[in-house]
């Protein structure tokens, strides 16, 4: 009976049987059969390379067509399993590479210690103990001790996988898949703005307490890299919402820049030099002398064709030095509002699940539509602050703190920080900008396009910084091990004689015993039936060579054995062996 096949262990021999019992086989090693033996090495290189690329992608938010809840529940488990699988494949690759190196040495003319076979058959964390159990005079002991750390480190990399699994984050990412009731505002070019007398300035001092800076635009008070503040007023929601939902619709923007400085003294001239308009300085000075003992603010509104200039005097706050004790000079802030535009905006909401807790969280600019009428905005601010010249008290709504309109100018809610004042006043005007539009612009009820996260089946995932560092270190180390294993196969590709049987002997107990059976190597083992395992391997710690016995060189069929190097010759490609 004749057949072709390979052994159950998948050795690289292409074998043809010529006897009924199949014990005679032809050794035939080619480039393709050796490459096939590299399958675990190639899989490891490919897998670790792909995973490194995936980790790099996960540094940024990545969209997936998967529910966020599914990723939250099983994403970490998936990452854990994939990384453990990559470690398993890498350890197989390391085992393959080491088998090739030891197989090459065992087939070499000088041979190598037989204990290399036992070393490879030992579990990863037991290899160091195996090497240390060899005799102190063993030529292989020191080498095996050193390389055993490769398996120990490789196996312990598994312990890093949970850190990567818990660093995976996901959020629902909805498309505009729904609509919500909302109110938008427009400038009526025919009838113009109308003062509806609400909201008032006093109302806004309380509203400011519940405003998130990111929900009213790009605030210099929250991002010091900005050169000025851009206030944005998106559509107003009037229907229930989910946490993380977003609506899209028309709104308005304006750029705001404030500078605050101390007047050199309490005179009209000094106020004008600090930024107060000459037509308003006398009246504002009257407010200063009459109201300076309590916390308050004055407004002076000047409407230009392309901008608003609004000046303020902060009263009751000791921000400037004085000519005498208990008397401070006025703090004057001058604010410019310009580039007033209509735009398409998106506003993200947050909530704890109750309708009463729904609040704007973050506003985004989609695109500008056109320049808006600055005269209309001037009318709106004059209506809100009862301008062009006015005074308002700024009472503390929370005992011991300053008024919420100035909270962005203080680090502790108790005292104004001069370094934060310019940007804090810009944020105050962003709050008043929204109120001014609500009070005077024409309102429309409509349905705004909505990103409903509950109805969404798309999610954004990313990995935290700690997880990225651990994952890159783990996968980088595994890729290095796989490349070392691939380099080991160069020995097999360049070997002038087949080494497949030796490679197989380093990983299969039963095949190793088969090669030992015809030789004198096992004679002393009969006395070790009750010995410790390390004693048996110490007995086998001798230099041997795997190849063809010198006694069968002239025969038609050779015999593969493990014996002293002098008793063995190289295996020949295309020759039959038993």
Coordinates of C-alpha atoms in Angstrom, one line a residue:
X1 CA 0.0 0.0 0.0
X2 CA 1.4 3.4 -0.9
X3 CA 0.3 6.8 0.4
X4 CA 1.6 10.4 0.8
X5 CA 1.1 12.5 4.0
X6 CA 2.7 14.1 7.0
X7 CA 2.9 13.1 10.7
X8 CA 0.2 14.1 13.1
X9 CA 2.5 16.7 14.6
X10 CA 2.6 18.6 11.3
X11 CA 6.4 18.1 10.7
X12 CA 7.9 19.5 7.6
X13 CA 8.6 16.2 5.9
X14 CA 6.8 15.3 2.7
X15 CA 6.7 11.6 3.2
X16 CA 5.9 8.6 0.9
X17 CA 5.4 5.2 2.3
X18 CA 6.8 2.2 0.6
X19 CA 5.8 -0.6 3.0
X20 CA 2.6 -1.9 4.2
X21 CA 3.1 -0.7 7.8
X22 CA 4.3 2.8 6.7
X23 CA 7.5 2.7 8.7
X24 CA 9.7 3.6 5.8
X25 CA 9.4 7.2 4.6
X26 CA 11.2 9.5 2.3
X27 CA 12.5 12.7 3.8
X28 CA 11.9 15.6 1.4
X29 CA 12.2 19.2 2.6
X30 CA 11.5 22.1 0.3
X31 CA 11.1 25.9 0.7
X32 CA 7.3 25.5 0.8
X33 CA 7.3 22.8 3.4
X34 CA 9.6 24.9 5.7
X35 CA 7.4 28.0 5.1
X36 CA 4.4 26.0 6.1
X37 CA 6.1 25.2 9.4
X38 CA 6.4 29.0 10.0
X39 CA 2.6 29.4 10.1
X40 CA 2.5 30.3 13.8
X41 CA 5.4 32.7 13.4
X42 CA 3.7 34.4 10.4
X43 CA 0.3 34.5 12.2
X44 CA 2.0 36.1 15.2
X45 CA 3.7 38.8 13.2
X46 CA 0.5 39.5 11.3
X47 CA -1.7 39.5 14.4
X48 CA 0.5 41.7 16.5
X49 CA 1.1 44.1 13.6
X50 CA -2.7 44.4 13.0
X51 CA -3.4 44.9 16.7
X52 CA -0.7 47.7 16.9
X53 CA -2.4 49.4 14.0
X54 CA -5.8 49.0 15.8
X55 CA -4.4 50.5 19.0
X56 CA -3.0 53.5 17.0
X57 CA -6.5 54.0 15.5
X58 CA -8.1 53.8 19.0
X59 CA -6.0 56.8 20.1
X60 CA -8.7 58.8 18.3
X61 CA -12.5 58.4 18.5
X62 CA -13.5 55.7 16.1
X63 CA -17.0 55.1 14.8
X64 CA -18.4 51.6 14.9
X65 CA -21.8 50.3 13.7
X66 CA -22.4 48.7 17.1
X67 CA -24.6 49.8 20.0
X68 CA -22.6 51.6 22.7
X69 CA -24.3 49.4 25.4
X70 CA -22.9 46.3 23.7
X71 CA -19.4 47.7 23.7
X72 CA -19.8 48.8 27.3
X73 CA -20.8 45.2 28.4
X74 CA -18.5 43.1 26.1
X75 CA -15.9 45.4 24.6
X76 CA -13.5 44.9 27.5
X77 CA -14.0 41.1 27.3
X78 CA -13.3 41.2 23.6
X79 CA -10.1 43.2 24.0
X80 CA -9.0 40.8 26.8
X81 CA -9.7 37.7 24.6
X82 CA -7.9 39.1 21.6
X83 CA -4.8 40.1 23.5
X84 CA -4.7 36.7 25.3
X85 CA -5.1 35.0 21.9
X86 CA -2.2 37.1 20.5
X87 CA -0.1 36.1 23.4
X88 CA -0.9 32.5 22.9
X89 CA 0.0 32.7 19.2
X90 CA 3.2 34.5 20.0
X91 CA 4.2 31.9 22.5
X92 CA 3.6 29.2 19.9
X93 CA 5.8 31.2 17.5
X94 CA 8.6 31.4 20.1
X95 CA 8.3 27.7 20.7
X96 CA 8.6 27.1 16.9
X97 CA 11.6 29.4 16.6
X98 CA 13.4 27.7 19.5
X99 CA 12.6 24.3 18.1
X100 CA 14.3 25.3 14.8
X101 CA 17.4 26.6 16.6
X102 CA 17.8 23.5 18.8
X103 CA 16.9 21.2 15.9
X104 CA 19.7 22.8 13.8
X105 CA 22.2 22.4 16.7
X106 CA 21.2 18.8 17.2
X107 CA 21.8 18.1 13.5
X108 CA 25.1 19.9 13.5
X109 CA 28.4 18.0 13.3
X110 CA 29.3 18.8 16.9
X111 CA 25.8 18.0 18.2
X112 CA 24.1 19.6 21.2
X113 CA 22.8 18.5 24.6
X114 CA 19.8 16.2 24.6
X115 CA 18.2 18.1 27.5
X116 CA 17.2 20.9 25.0
X117 CA 14.4 18.6 24.0
X118 CA 13.1 18.4 27.6
X119 CA 13.6 22.1 28.0
X120 CA 11.2 22.9 25.1
X121 CA 8.6 20.4 26.3
X122 CA 8.5 22.1 29.8
X123 CA 5.8 24.7 30.4
X124 CA 6.9 28.4 30.0
X125 CA 7.1 29.2 33.8
X126 CA 8.8 25.9 34.5
X127 CA 11.7 26.3 32.1
X128 CA 14.0 28.2 34.5
X129 CA 13.5 25.6 37.2
X130 CA 14.3 22.9 34.6
X131 CA 17.5 24.6 33.6
X132 CA 18.5 25.2 37.2
X133 CA 18.0 21.5 38.0
X134 CA 20.7 20.4 35.6
X135 CA 24.1 19.6 36.8
X136 CA 26.5 22.5 37.5
X137 CA 28.9 21.0 35.0
X138 CA 26.2 20.8 32.3
X139 CA 27.4 22.6 29.1
X140 CA 23.8 23.6 28.4
X141 CA 22.8 24.8 31.9
X142 CA 23.9 28.4 31.6
X143 CA 22.5 28.9 28.1
X144 CA 19.1 27.4 28.9
X145 CA 18.9 29.5 32.1
X146 CA 19.3 32.7 30.1
X147 CA 16.9 32.0 27.3
X148 CA 14.3 30.7 29.8
X149 CA 13.5 34.3 30.7
X150 CA 12.1 34.8 27.2
X151 CA 9.3 32.4 28.0
X152 CA 8.8 33.8 31.5
X153 CA 8.5 37.4 30.3
X154 CA 6.3 36.3 27.3
X155 CA 4.0 34.4 29.5
X156 CA 3.7 37.1 32.2
X157 CA 2.6 39.6 29.5
X158 CA -0.8 38.1 29.9
X159 CA -1.1 40.0 33.2
X160 CA -1.1 43.3 31.3
X161 CA -4.2 42.5 29.3
X162 CA -6.7 43.6 31.9
X163 CA -5.3 47.1 32.0
X164 CA -6.0 47.4 28.3
X165 CA -9.5 45.9 28.7
X166 CA -10.6 48.4 31.3
X167 CA -9.2 51.4 29.3
X168 CA -11.8 51.0 26.5
X169 CA -14.4 53.7 26.5
X170 CA -17.5 54.0 24.3
X171 CA -20.2 56.6 23.8
X172 CA -23.4 56.5 21.7
X173 CA -23.0 58.4 18.4
X174 CA -26.3 59.2 16.8
X175 CA -27.0 60.5 13.4
X176 CA -29.9 62.9 12.9
X177 CA -32.5 60.1 13.2
X178 CA -35.3 62.0 15.0
X179 CA -36.9 65.4 15.6
X180 CA -37.6 67.5 18.7
X181 CA -39.8 70.5 19.4
X182 CA -37.7 73.6 19.7
X183 CA -37.8 77.4 19.5
X184 CA -35.6 79.4 17.2
X185 CA -35.1 83.1 16.9
X186 CA -34.7 85.3 13.8
X187 CA -34.3 89.0 13.0
X188 CA -37.5 90.2 11.4
X189 CA -36.4 92.5 8.5
X190 CA -39.9 94.0 8.2
X191 CA -41.1 94.7 11.7
X192 CA -37.7 94.8 13.4
X193 CA -37.1 93.7 17.0
X194 CA -39.8 94.0 19.7
X195 CA -39.1 94.4 23.4
X196 CA -41.1 91.7 25.2
X197 CA -39.8 92.9 28.6
X198 CA -38.6 89.4 29.5
X199 CA -36.1 88.1 30.4
X200 CA -34.7 90.9 32.6
X201 CA -31.1 91.6 33.7
X202 CA -32.1 90.6 37.3
X203 CA -33.4 87.2 36.0
X204 CA -30.1 86.6 34.2
X205 CA -28.1 87.0 37.3
X206 CA -29.8 83.9 38.6
X207 CA -29.8 82.0 35.3
X208 CA -26.0 82.4 35.1
X209 CA -25.7 80.1 38.1
X210 CA -26.9 77.2 36.0
X211 CA -24.9 77.9 32.8
X212 CA -22.1 75.6 31.6
X213 CA -19.5 77.7 29.8
X214 CA -19.3 75.3 26.8
X215 CA -23.0 75.6 26.3
X216 CA -22.8 79.2 25.3
X217 CA -19.9 79.2 22.9
X218 CA -16.1 79.3 22.8
X219 CA -15.2 81.0 26.1
X220 CA -11.8 82.5 26.7
X221 CA -12.4 82.0 30.4
X222 CA -12.2 78.3 29.8
X223 CA -9.6 78.1 27.0
X224 CA -6.7 80.5 27.5
X225 CA -5.4 79.9 24.0
X226 CA -8.3 81.8 22.5
X227 CA -7.7 85.5 21.7
X228 CA -11.4 86.4 22.2
X229 CA -14.8 84.8 23.1
X230 CA -17.3 83.6 20.5
X231 CA -20.8 83.5 22.0
X232 CA -23.3 81.2 20.4
X233 CA -27.1 81.0 20.8
X234 CA -28.5 77.7 19.4
X235 CA -32.2 76.7 19.2
X236 CA -34.0 76.3 22.6
X237 CA -35.3 72.9 23.5
X238 CA -39.0 72.5 24.6
X239 CA -39.5 68.7 24.6
X240 CA -38.1 65.8 26.7
X241 CA -34.6 64.6 25.9
X242 CA -32.1 61.8 26.5
X243 CA -28.7 62.4 28.1
X244 CA -26.3 63.0 25.2
X245 CA -28.9 63.9 22.6
X246 CA -28.2 66.8 20.2
X247 CA -30.4 69.1 18.1
X248 CA -29.5 71.1 15.1
X249 CA -31.0 74.4 13.9
X250 CA -30.5 78.1 13.2
X251 CA -29.1 80.5 15.8
X252 CA -26.7 83.4 16.2
X253 CA -23.1 84.1 17.1
X254 CA -21.1 87.1 18.0
X255 CA -17.4 87.7 18.8
X256 CA -16.6 89.4 22.2
X257 CA -13.5 91.0 23.5
X258 CA -13.1 92.8 26.8
X259 CA -10.3 94.8 28.5
X260 CA -10.5 96.0 32.1
X261 CA -8.3 98.7 33.6
X262 CA -8.3 101.0 36.6
X263 CA -9.2 104.6 36.1
X264 CA -6.4 106.9 37.4
X265 CA -8.9 108.8 39.6
X266 CA -12.6 109.3 40.0
X267 CA -13.2 112.0 37.4
X268 CA -15.0 112.1 34.1
X269 CA -11.7 112.6 32.3
X270 CA -10.2 109.5 33.9
X271 CA -13.2 107.4 33.1
X272 CA -13.1 108.5 29.5
X273 CA -9.4 107.6 29.3
X274 CA -10.2 104.1 30.7
X275 CA -12.9 103.4 28.1
X276 CA -16.1 105.2 29.0
X277 CA -17.8 107.1 26.1
X278 CA -17.6 110.9 26.7
X279 CA -21.4 111.3 26.3
X280 CA -21.9 108.8 29.2
X281 CA -19.0 109.6 31.6
X282 CA -20.8 112.2 33.7
X283 CA -23.9 110.0 34.4
X284 CA -21.7 107.0 35.1
X285 CA -19.6 109.0 37.5
X286 CA -22.8 110.0 39.4
X287 CA -23.6 106.3 39.8
X288 CA -20.1 105.7 41.1
X289 CA -20.3 108.2 43.9
X290 CA -23.9 107.2 44.8
X291 CA -23.6 103.4 44.6
X292 CA -19.9 102.6 45.2
X293 CA -20.5 101.2 48.7
X294 CA -22.4 98.1 47.4
X295 CA -21.7 95.6 44.7
X296 CA -23.0 96.7 41.4
X297 CA -22.3 97.4 37.7
X298 CA -23.0 100.2 35.3
X299 CA -23.7 99.9 31.6
X300 CA -23.0 102.3 28.8
X301 CA -24.1 101.1 25.4
X302 CA -22.8 102.6 22.1
X303 CA -24.2 101.2 18.9
X304 CA -22.1 101.4 15.7
X305 CA -22.8 100.1 12.2
X306 CA -20.6 97.0 12.6
X307 CA -20.1 96.7 16.4
X308 CA -21.3 97.4 19.9
X309 CA -19.1 99.1 22.4
X310 CA -20.3 98.6 26.0
X311 CA -18.5 100.0 29.0
X312 CA -18.9 98.9 32.6
X313 CA -17.9 100.3 36.0
X314 CA -17.6 97.6 38.7
X315 CA -18.7 99.1 42.0
X316 CA -18.2 97.7 45.5
X317 CA -15.2 95.5 44.5
X318 CA -11.7 96.6 45.7
X319 CA -9.9 95.9 42.5
X320 CA -7.9 99.1 42.2
X321 CA -5.7 101.2 44.5
X322 CA -6.9 104.5 46.0
X323 CA -5.6 107.9 46.9
X324 CA -6.5 107.4 50.5
X325 CA -7.5 104.6 52.9
X326 CA -10.8 102.9 52.2
X327 CA -11.2 104.7 48.8
X328 CA -10.4 102.8 45.6
X329 CA -10.3 104.0 42.1
X330 CA -13.0 102.7 39.6
X331 CA -12.4 99.5 37.6
X332 CA -13.5 100.2 34.1
X333 CA -14.2 97.4 31.5
X334 CA -14.7 98.1 27.8
X335 CA -16.3 95.4 25.7
X336 CA -16.5 95.1 22.0
X337 CA -19.1 92.9 20.3
X338 CA -18.7 92.4 16.5
X339 CA -19.1 89.9 13.7
X340 CA -22.7 89.2 14.6
X341 CA -23.9 86.4 12.3
X342 CA -26.8 84.0 11.8
X343 CA -25.5 80.4 11.7
X344 CA -26.5 76.7 11.9
X345 CA -25.6 75.4 15.4
X346 CA -25.7 72.0 17.2
X347 CA -26.3 71.9 20.9
X348 CA -25.6 68.8 23.0
X349 CA -27.7 68.3 26.2
X350 CA -27.2 66.5 29.5
X351 CA -29.7 65.1 32.0
X352 CA -29.9 62.7 34.9
X353 CA -33.1 61.2 33.3
X354 CA -35.6 63.7 34.7
X355 CA -37.2 66.3 32.5
X356 CA -36.4 69.1 35.0
X357 CA -32.6 68.3 34.8
X358 CA -32.2 68.8 31.1
X359 CA -29.5 71.4 30.5
X360 CA -27.4 72.5 27.5
X361 CA -23.9 71.0 27.7
X362 CA -21.9 71.9 24.6
X363 CA -22.6 74.0 21.5
X364 CA -20.9 73.5 18.2
X365 CA -20.8 75.7 15.1
X366 CA -21.9 73.9 12.0
X367 CA -21.7 76.7 9.4
X368 CA -22.2 80.5 9.1
X369 CA -25.2 81.7 7.1
X370 CA -24.9 85.4 6.8
X371 CA -24.0 88.6 8.7
X372 CA -26.8 89.7 11.1
X373 CA -28.0 93.2 11.7
X374 CA -25.9 94.9 14.4
X375 CA -28.5 97.6 15.0
X376 CA -31.0 94.9 16.0
X377 CA -28.4 93.5 18.5
X378 CA -27.9 97.0 19.8
X379 CA -31.7 97.4 20.4
X380 CA -31.7 94.1 22.2
X381 CA -28.9 95.0 24.6
X382 CA -30.4 98.5 25.3
X383 CA -33.7 96.8 26.1
X384 CA -32.0 94.2 28.4
X385 CA -29.8 96.6 30.4
X386 CA -32.2 99.5 30.2
X387 CA -29.6 101.5 28.3
X388 CA -27.9 103.3 26.9
X389 CA -26.7 104.2 30.5
X390 CA -27.9 102.3 33.5
X391 CA -26.9 100.8 36.9
X392 CA -27.8 97.4 38.4
X393 CA -27.0 95.9 41.8
X394 CA -25.1 92.6 41.8
X395 CA -26.3 90.9 45.0
X396 CA -24.7 87.7 46.3
X397 CA -27.3 84.9 45.6
X398 CA -25.2 82.5 47.7
X399 CA -24.1 83.9 51.1
X400 CA -20.4 84.7 51.0
X401 CA -20.0 84.6 47.3
X402 CA -20.1 87.2 44.5
X403 CA -22.9 87.4 42.0
X404 CA -23.1 84.5 39.5
X405 CA -22.7 86.8 36.5
X406 CA -19.1 87.3 37.6
X407 CA -18.3 83.7 38.6
X408 CA -16.0 83.3 35.6
X409 CA -13.8 86.1 37.0
X410 CA -13.1 84.4 40.3
X411 CA -11.2 81.2 41.2
X412 CA -13.2 80.6 44.4
X413 CA -16.6 82.3 43.9
X414 CA -15.6 84.7 46.7
X415 CA -13.2 87.3 45.3
X416 CA -12.6 88.6 41.8
X417 CA -9.2 87.7 40.4
X418 CA -7.8 90.6 38.3
X419 CA -6.1 88.1 36.0
X420 CA -9.4 86.4 35.2
X421 CA -11.5 89.6 34.9
X422 CA -11.2 90.3 31.1
X423 CA -12.2 86.8 30.1
X424 CA -14.8 86.6 32.9
X425 CA -16.6 89.7 31.6
X426 CA -16.6 88.2 28.1
X427 CA -18.5 85.2 29.5
X428 CA -20.9 87.5 31.3
X429 CA -21.7 89.1 28.0
X430 CA -22.2 85.7 26.4
X431 CA -25.0 85.1 28.9
X432 CA -26.5 88.5 28.3
X433 CA -26.2 88.0 24.5
X434 CA -28.5 85.0 24.8
X435 CA -31.0 86.9 27.0
X436 CA -31.0 89.9 24.7
X437 CA -32.0 87.8 21.7
X438 CA -34.7 85.9 23.7
X439 CA -36.1 89.3 24.8
X440 CA -36.3 91.0 21.4
X441 CA -35.8 88.8 18.4
X442 CA -38.8 87.1 16.7
X443 CA -39.4 83.6 18.0
X444 CA -40.6 80.5 16.0
X445 CA -41.7 77.1 17.2
X446 CA -40.5 74.3 14.9
X447 CA -39.1 70.8 14.9
X448 CA -35.3 70.6 15.0
X449 CA -33.4 67.6 13.6
X450 CA -32.3 65.5 16.6
X451 CA -29.5 63.0 17.2
X452 CA -31.4 60.5 19.5
X453 CA -28.8 58.3 21.2
X454 CA -31.4 55.9 22.4
X455 CA -32.4 55.1 18.8
X456 CA -28.7 55.0 17.7
X457 CA -26.9 51.9 16.7
X458 CA -23.6 53.7 16.2
X459 CA -20.9 54.3 18.9
X460 CA -17.6 56.0 19.3
X461 CA -14.9 54.1 21.0
X462 CA -11.4 55.0 22.1
X463 CA -8.8 53.7 24.5
X464 CA -7.5 55.7 27.5
X465 CA -3.9 56.9 27.6
X466 CA -2.9 54.3 30.2
X467 CA -4.4 51.5 28.2
X468 CA -2.7 52.7 25.0
X469 CA 0.7 52.7 26.7
X470 CA 0.3 49.2 28.1
X471 CA -1.1 47.8 24.9
X472 CA 1.7 49.3 22.7
X473 CA 4.3 47.9 25.2
X474 CA 2.7 44.4 25.2
X475 CA 2.1 44.1 21.5
X476 CA 5.5 45.7 20.7
X477 CA 7.3 43.1 22.9
X478 CA 5.2 40.2 21.3
X479 CA 6.1 41.5 17.8
X480 CA 9.8 41.6 18.7
X481 CA 9.6 37.9 19.9
X482 CA 7.8 36.9 16.7
X483 CA 10.5 38.6 14.6
X484 CA 13.2 36.8 16.6
X485 CA 11.4 33.5 15.9
X486 CA 11.2 34.3 12.2
X487 CA 14.9 35.1 12.2
X488 CA 15.5 31.6 13.6
X489 CA 14.0 30.0 10.5
X490 CA 16.8 31.4 8.5
X491 CA 18.9 28.5 9.9
X492 CA 16.4 26.0 8.4
X493 CA 16.1 27.7 5.0
X494 CA 19.9 27.8 4.7
X495 CA 20.7 24.4 6.1
X496 CA 22.3 22.1 3.4
X497 CA 20.6 19.1 5.0
X498 CA 17.1 18.5 6.3
X499 CA 16.6 19.1 10.1
X500 CA 12.9 18.4 10.2
X501 CA 13.2 15.2 12.3
X502 CA 15.3 17.0 14.9
X503 CA 12.8 19.9 15.1
X504 CA 10.1 17.3 15.6
X505 CA 12.1 15.5 18.3
X506 CA 12.4 18.7 20.4
X507 CA 8.6 19.0 20.7
X508 CA 7.2 15.4 20.7
X509 CA 8.0 13.0 23.5
X510 CA 6.9 9.9 21.6
X511 CA 9.0 10.7 18.6
X512 CA 12.0 11.5 20.8
X513 CA 11.6 8.0 22.4
X514 CA 11.4 6.4 19.0
X515 CA 14.7 7.9 18.0
X516 CA 16.3 6.9 21.2
X517 CA 15.1 3.3 21.1
X518 CA 17.7 1.8 18.7
X519 CA 20.7 3.4 20.4
X520 CA 22.8 2.7 23.6
X521 CA 21.7 6.1 25.1
X522 CA 18.9 4.5 27.1
X523 CA 21.0 1.7 28.7
X524 CA 21.4 3.5 32.1
X525 CA 17.8 4.6 32.3
X526 CA 16.6 1.2 33.6
X527 CA 18.1 2.1 37.0
X528 CA 16.1 5.4 37.2
X529 CA 12.6 3.9 37.4
X530 CA 11.9 5.6 40.8
X531 CA 14.1 8.7 40.3
X532 CA 13.1 12.3 40.3
X533 CA 12.5 13.9 36.9
X534 CA 15.6 16.1 37.2
X535 CA 17.7 13.0 37.8
X536 CA 16.5 11.4 34.6
X537 CA 17.3 14.6 32.6
X538 CA 20.7 14.8 34.3
X539 CA 21.4 11.3 33.0
X540 CA 20.3 12.4 29.5
X541 CA 22.4 15.6 29.6
X542 CA 24.9 14.4 27.0
X543 CA 26.0 15.8 23.7
X544 CA 24.2 14.0 20.9
X545 CA 23.5 14.3 17.2
X546 CA 20.3 13.5 15.3
X547 CA 20.7 12.0 11.9
X548 CA 21.4 8.7 10.1
X549 CA 23.2 5.9 11.8
X550 CA 26.6 5.1 10.3
X551 CA 25.5 1.4 10.3
X552 CA 22.9 2.0 7.5
X553 CA 24.9 4.3 5.2
X554 CA 25.3 1.6 2.6
X555 CA 21.7 0.3 2.9
X556 CA 18.9 1.3 0.6
X557 CA 16.9 2.5 3.6
X558 CA 18.6 4.5 6.3
X559 CA 17.8 4.7 10.0
X560 CA 17.2 7.9 12.0
X561 CA 18.8 7.8 15.4
X562 CA 20.0 10.0 18.3
X563 CA 23.5 9.0 19.2
X564 CA 27.0 10.3 19.8
X565 CA 28.0 12.8 17.1
X566 CA 30.7 10.4 15.8
X567 CA 28.1 7.7 15.2
X568 CA 25.7 9.8 13.2
X569 CA 25.8 11.4 9.7
X570 CA 23.6 14.2 8.2
X571 CA 20.1 13.4 6.9
X572 CA 19.9 13.5 3.1
X573 CA 17.0 15.0 1.1
X574 CA 15.1 12.4 -0.9
X575 CA 16.5 9.3 1.0
X576 CA 14.2 6.8 2.7
X577 CA 14.5 6.3 6.4
X578 CA 13.0 4.2 9.1

